[in-house]
PDB file of C-alpha atoms in Angstrom:
ATOM      1  CA  MET A   1       5.901 -12.727 -27.781  1.00  0.00           C
ATOM      2  CA  ALA A   2       5.506 -14.971 -24.746  1.00  0.00           C
ATOM      3  CA  ASP A   3       8.342 -13.151 -22.983  1.00  0.00           C
ATOM      4  CA  SER A   4       6.612  -9.773 -23.289  1.00  0.00           C
ATOM      5  CA  ASP A   5       3.405 -11.311 -21.918  1.00  0.00           C
ATOM      6  CA  MET A   6       5.368 -12.627 -18.948  1.00  0.00           C
ATOM      7  CA  ASP A   7       6.904  -9.186 -18.364  1.00  0.00           C
ATOM      8  CA  ILE A   8       3.480  -7.531 -18.388  1.00  0.00           C
ATOM      9  CA  ALA A   9       2.113 -10.090 -15.925  1.00  0.00           C
ATOM     10  CA  GLN A  10       5.150  -9.564 -13.688  1.00  0.00           C
ATOM     11  CA  GLN A  11       4.712  -5.778 -13.824  1.00  0.00           C
ATOM     12  CA  GLN A  12       1.040  -6.064 -12.877  1.00  0.00           C
ATOM     13  CA  GLU A  13       1.950  -8.334  -9.941  1.00  0.00           C
ATOM     14  CA  THR A  14       4.619  -5.878  -8.739  1.00  0.00           C
ATOM     15  CA  TRP A  15       2.196  -2.963  -9.166  1.00  0.00           C
ATOM     16  CA  ARG A  16      -0.428  -4.809  -7.103  1.00  0.00           C
ATOM     17  CA  ASP A  17       2.092  -5.428  -4.305  1.00  0.00           C
ATOM     18  CA  PHE A  18       3.133  -1.759  -4.420  1.00  0.00           C
ATOM     19  CA  CYS A  19      -0.486  -0.583  -4.199  1.00  0.00           C
ATOM     20  CA  ARG A  20      -1.154  -2.922  -1.271  1.00  0.00           C
ATOM     21  CA  LEU A  21       1.967  -1.690   0.535  1.00  0.00           C
ATOM     22  CA  THR A  22       1.008   1.957  -0.025  1.00  0.00           C
ATOM     23  CA  LEU A  23      -2.556   1.293   1.126  1.00  0.00           C
ATOM     24  CA  TRP A  24      -1.412  -0.379   4.361  1.00  0.00           C
ATOM     25  CA  SER A  25       1.067   2.460   4.977  1.00  0.00           C
ATOM     26  CA  CYS A  26      -1.734   5.026   4.651  1.00  0.00           C
ATOM     27  CA  ILE A  27      -3.964   2.999   6.989  1.00  0.00           C
ATOM     28  CA  GLY A  28      -1.148   2.692   9.522  1.00  0.00           C
ATOM     29  CA  ILE A  29      -0.369   6.415   9.430  1.00  0.00           C
ATOM     30  CA  ALA A  30      -4.069   7.289   9.716  1.00  0.00           C
ATOM     31  CA  ALA A  31      -4.400   4.956  12.722  1.00  0.00           C
ATOM     32  CA  LEU A  32      -1.380   6.574  14.400  1.00  0.00           C
ATOM     33  CA  LEU A  33      -2.807  10.054  13.809  1.00  0.00           C
ATOM     34  CA  ILE A  34      -6.180   8.995  15.254  1.00  0.00           C
ATOM     35  CA  ILE A  35      -4.487   7.513  18.337  1.00  0.00           C
ATOM     36  CA  LEU A  36      -2.367  10.647  18.726  1.00  0.00           C
ATOM     37  CA  ALA A  37      -5.430  12.890  18.400  1.00  0.00           C
ATOM     38  CA  ALA A  38      -7.329  10.746  20.923  1.00  0.00           C
ATOM     39  CA  THR A  39      -4.528  11.004  23.488  1.00  0.00           C
ATOM     40  CA  LEU A  40      -4.337  14.782  22.976  1.00  0.00           C
ATOM     41  CA  VAL A  41      -8.113  15.178  23.358  1.00  0.00           C
ATOM     42  CA  TRP A  42      -8.264  13.152  26.548  1.00  0.00           C
TER      43      TRP A  42
END
């Protein structure tokens, strides 16, 4: 019983890290696109 609880907690932690990583990747790509667009406009 305790083991399954541990597994669930571990999965949630991993999922949170994955979401954070994906979020930062999207922000980074968006920033690069904005910079690229700005250089093209100027």
